């Protein structure tokens, strides 16, 4: 039995448990936009990508990479929701071919999602795959009732 | 969109991640560079020949899959291969550390590979896949 190895093994287990707990808690959690009081910078960058929030009740912008399993599930989920929710617009951005915007928006993980309302306000952003039921609830909250 | 349309049963890589975790844990307890080196070879096969030819995937198909129900979900192979490549870098560093007389380097690199494998096994989180974008972000744009 190797003492150093045993210590490293126990440390690895502790680190894994901590990271797993953190990821479970944070993945897909919607938080407010980071930059500017009202998310001005982020919406400007997004509009530079061709995002037109005025055309839908809720616009979801997804940053994905090819090396990202959960991105596919999230994309499929949103496209499925789109079929029954005409008020939902979905924009897919390949992060690796838009590295400038990735840096400007501080996208660190994929999928990273941005949620915009019809007025172009950033409702929030989330990184990591959202839980399906939470994503559905968010979409329903913003596309359910037409005023 | 993806260049390779190859996909695998999602349960295969999860099983492989558990086996990898067990192998790396044994390597740490024995302080054995050769066990880490063997795992590095397994990573290398997965990264270069593809997940379907990876040794643990073979084990999954022969021993585990027949006992499970039909395939319900498949996932693309490309991210997994990239993750195997990242695993190879850690395992190769670990093996070199142990075998070239720097056991602490060996143990720490092996420990990091173990964390990545365990996260994949336990919650399906792919550390190698996540690192890819962070690296691309950090490196200034090359001339297109």
XYZ file of C-alpha atoms in Angstrom:
291
model
C 0.000 0.000 0.000
C 1.345 3.359 -1.036
C 0.755 6.135 1.541
C 1.006 9.034 -0.922
C -1.380 7.222 -3.251
C -3.878 6.661 -0.435
C -3.826 10.361 0.478
C -4.250 11.364 -3.187
C -7.092 8.831 -3.569
C -8.955 10.274 -0.574
C -8.327 13.830 -1.804
C -9.611 12.875 -5.267
C -12.809 11.452 -3.744
C -13.346 14.622 -1.696
C -12.720 16.886 -4.707
C -15.076 14.809 -6.872
C -17.862 14.951 -4.283
C -17.479 18.729 -3.914
C -17.391 19.402 -7.660
C -20.326 17.048 -8.309
C -22.385 18.809 -5.631
C -21.473 22.226 -7.044
C -22.298 21.188 -10.612
C -25.620 19.692 -9.560
C -26.557 22.926 -7.810
C -25.326 25.318 -10.494
C -25.884 23.610 -13.844
C -28.683 25.259 -15.734
C -29.555 27.641 -12.877
C -30.768 30.935 -14.346
C -28.964 33.976 -13.040
C -29.122 37.639 -13.940
C -26.942 38.948 -16.767
C -23.474 39.842 -15.584
C -22.511 43.070 -17.302
C -24.113 46.491 -16.941
C -27.069 47.389 -14.781
C -29.612 46.182 -17.317
C -27.526 43.756 -19.325
C -26.780 46.313 -22.041
C -23.447 44.882 -23.114
C -24.705 41.338 -23.437
C -27.751 42.257 -25.493
C -25.546 44.342 -27.815
C -23.230 41.386 -28.407
C -26.205 39.087 -28.966
C -27.778 41.459 -31.448
C -24.434 41.491 -33.277
C -24.969 37.742 -33.712
C -28.237 38.395 -35.481
C -30.510 37.815 -32.498
C -33.812 39.666 -33.012
C -35.779 39.412 -29.756
C -38.600 41.676 -31.006
C -39.825 38.816 -33.170
C -40.858 36.514 -30.320
C -42.149 36.514 -26.755
C -39.073 34.678 -25.594
C -35.820 34.244 -27.476
C -33.397 31.624 -26.252
C -29.821 31.823 -27.525
C -27.766 28.678 -27.052
C -23.977 28.496 -27.288
C -22.786 24.977 -28.057
C -19.643 23.134 -29.045
C -19.202 19.967 -31.047
C -17.555 18.338 -28.013
C -20.634 18.728 -25.854
C -23.061 15.900 -25.218
C -25.582 17.836 -23.063
C -25.828 20.575 -25.741
C -27.634 18.184 -28.055
C -30.210 17.208 -25.467
C -30.856 20.870 -24.599
C -31.143 21.810 -28.268
C -33.567 18.962 -28.956
C -35.636 19.950 -25.939
C -35.908 23.586 -27.075
C -36.741 22.632 -30.645
C -39.438 20.331 -29.318
C -40.869 23.137 -27.149
C -40.813 25.417 -30.192
C -43.231 23.148 -32.025
C -45.983 23.767 -29.466
C -44.979 27.322 -28.477
C -45.027 29.722 -31.420
C -43.930 32.550 -29.084
C -40.563 30.887 -28.550
C -37.636 31.723 -30.817
C -34.443 29.715 -30.712
C -31.018 30.793 -31.928
C -28.143 28.327 -31.988
C -24.557 29.622 -31.927
C -21.486 27.491 -32.509
C -19.171 28.775 -29.767
C -15.967 27.729 -31.487
C -16.628 29.797 -34.600
C -17.620 32.847 -32.484
C -14.776 33.043 -29.979
C -14.888 36.871 -29.895
C -18.474 36.797 -28.671
C -17.678 33.887 -26.336
C -15.068 36.067 -24.623
C -17.254 39.184 -24.649
C -20.150 37.305 -23.061
C -17.879 35.334 -20.730
C -19.227 31.986 -21.898
C -17.239 29.352 -20.012
C -19.332 26.243 -20.330
C -21.617 24.770 -22.913
C -24.474 24.856 -23.240
C -24.740 28.490 -22.127
C -28.212 29.917 -22.656
C -29.358 33.529 -22.812
C -33.041 34.367 -22.362
C -34.425 37.577 -23.903
C -37.933 39.004 -23.817
C -39.722 40.778 -26.654
C -38.471 44.175 -25.467
C -34.913 42.917 -25.888
C -34.244 42.764 -22.158
C -31.989 40.024 -20.916
C -34.105 37.968 -18.530
C -31.168 35.882 -17.450
C -28.526 33.406 -18.491
C -27.579 29.891 -17.472
C -24.593 27.657 -18.020
C -24.622 23.879 -18.108
C -27.601 21.851 -19.266
C -30.821 22.983 -17.589
C -33.086 20.351 -16.089
C -35.831 19.615 -18.670
C -38.710 20.462 -16.319
C -37.125 23.777 -15.290
C -36.497 24.718 -18.913
C -40.092 23.893 -19.807
C -41.394 25.907 -16.833
C -39.297 28.924 -17.835
C -40.476 28.774 -21.433
C -44.098 28.392 -20.332
C -43.807 31.333 -17.941
C -42.759 33.622 -20.781
C -44.704 32.291 -23.747
C -47.872 31.019 -22.089
C -50.132 34.054 -21.913
C -50.335 36.547 -24.746
C -51.143 40.116 -23.750
C -23.118 19.544 -38.568
C -20.671 17.081 -37.030
C -18.140 15.507 -39.286
C -18.509 12.026 -37.874
C -22.011 10.740 -37.350
C -20.813 7.781 -35.273
C -22.696 7.341 -32.036
C -22.640 4.964 -29.089
C -25.054 3.715 -26.423
C -24.769 6.282 -23.585
C -24.440 3.523 -21.001
C -21.193 2.269 -22.551
C -19.041 5.318 -21.716
C -20.531 5.524 -18.214
C -19.578 1.903 -17.600
C -16.120 2.579 -19.046
C -15.730 5.568 -16.702
C -16.476 3.346 -13.683
C -13.901 0.769 -14.825
C -11.373 3.566 -15.446
C -12.027 4.957 -11.942
C -11.464 1.531 -10.386
C -8.226 0.990 -12.340
C -6.869 4.426 -11.374
C -7.822 3.898 -7.700
C -5.970 0.568 -7.678
C -2.983 2.247 -9.355
C -2.887 4.876 -6.595
C -3.169 2.332 -3.781
C -0.371 0.232 -5.261
C 1.653 3.264 -6.327
C 2.095 1.437 -9.614
C 3.207 3.341 -12.703
C 2.589 0.256 -14.821
C -1.114 0.162 -13.954
C -1.368 3.867 -14.890
C 0.546 3.130 -18.096
C -1.943 0.359 -18.939
C -4.814 2.820 -18.454
C -2.961 5.311 -20.680
C -2.871 2.668 -23.425
C -6.634 2.117 -22.991
C -7.195 5.883 -23.370
C -4.938 5.960 -26.435
C -6.916 3.171 -28.136
C -10.223 4.937 -27.395
C -8.926 8.280 -28.674
C -7.313 6.949 -31.852
C -9.338 3.886 -32.893
C -12.707 5.128 -31.657
C -14.984 4.287 -28.749
C -16.398 1.176 -30.395
C -12.966 -0.395 -30.437
C -12.001 0.837 -26.948
C -11.216 -2.072 -24.594
C -13.817 -1.204 -21.919
C -16.477 -0.725 -24.599
C -15.761 -4.273 -25.724
C -16.187 -5.429 -22.133
C -19.479 -3.516 -21.982
C -20.819 -5.115 -25.150
C -19.869 -8.639 -24.180
C -20.584 -8.673 -20.443
C -22.955 -5.836 -19.562
C -25.121 -4.857 -22.530
C -26.729 -8.325 -22.941
C -28.024 -8.034 -19.354
C -29.527 -4.587 -19.913
C -32.611 -3.575 -21.855
C -32.513 -2.259 -25.430
C -30.595 0.925 -26.266
C -32.728 3.921 -25.305
C -30.329 6.771 -25.891
C -27.273 7.226 -28.068
C -24.683 9.981 -27.995
C -22.145 11.271 -30.525
C -18.710 9.766 -30.372
C -16.555 12.855 -31.056
C -16.739 14.420 -27.556
C -15.957 11.076 -25.970
C -12.890 10.574 -28.118
C -11.640 14.018 -27.220
C -12.175 13.244 -23.528
C -10.199 10.006 -23.937
C -7.389 12.090 -25.377
C -7.439 14.416 -22.348
C -7.439 11.333 -20.117
C -4.429 10.064 -22.038
C -2.486 13.269 -21.287
C -3.122 12.918 -17.533
C -2.469 9.174 -17.446
C 0.720 9.490 -19.506
C 1.976 12.198 -17.132
C 1.059 10.006 -14.170
C 2.794 6.944 -15.582
C 5.908 8.958 -16.501
C 6.005 10.477 -12.999
C 5.877 7.073 -11.288
C 8.235 5.306 -13.672
C 10.838 8.104 -13.882
C 11.220 8.474 -10.128
C 8.826 11.335 -9.338
C 6.096 9.425 -7.463
C 4.348 12.565 -6.175
C 3.945 13.895 -9.728
C 2.714 10.445 -10.712
C 0.187 10.292 -7.876
C -1.167 13.825 -8.422
C -1.599 13.392 -12.202
C -3.266 10.016 -11.603
C -5.489 11.631 -8.963
C -6.606 14.313 -11.449
C -7.414 11.650 -14.036
C -9.399 9.848 -11.319
C -11.434 12.982 -10.514
C -12.294 13.382 -14.217
C -13.261 9.703 -14.570
C -15.359 9.726 -11.388
C -17.240 12.873 -12.407
C -18.027 11.237 -15.713
C -19.100 7.986 -14.066
C -21.165 9.507 -11.256
C -22.943 12.452 -12.888
C -22.089 12.157 -16.587
C -19.958 15.312 -16.520
C -17.289 15.343 -19.223
C -14.326 17.384 -17.955
C -12.310 16.958 -21.137
C -15.220 18.254 -23.194
C -15.551 21.345 -20.981
C -11.830 22.076 -21.099
C -11.937 22.202 -24.877
C -13.839 25.515 -25.067
C -11.842 27.063 -22.215
C -8.639 26.307 -24.125
C -10.031 27.693 -27.368
C -11.114 30.834 -25.497
C -7.722 31.337 -23.891
C -5.738 30.954 -27.107
C -5.812 34.095 -29.286
C -7.514 33.659 -32.639
C -5.321 32.050 -35.262
C -5.312 33.372 -38.778
C -8.409 31.902 -40.329
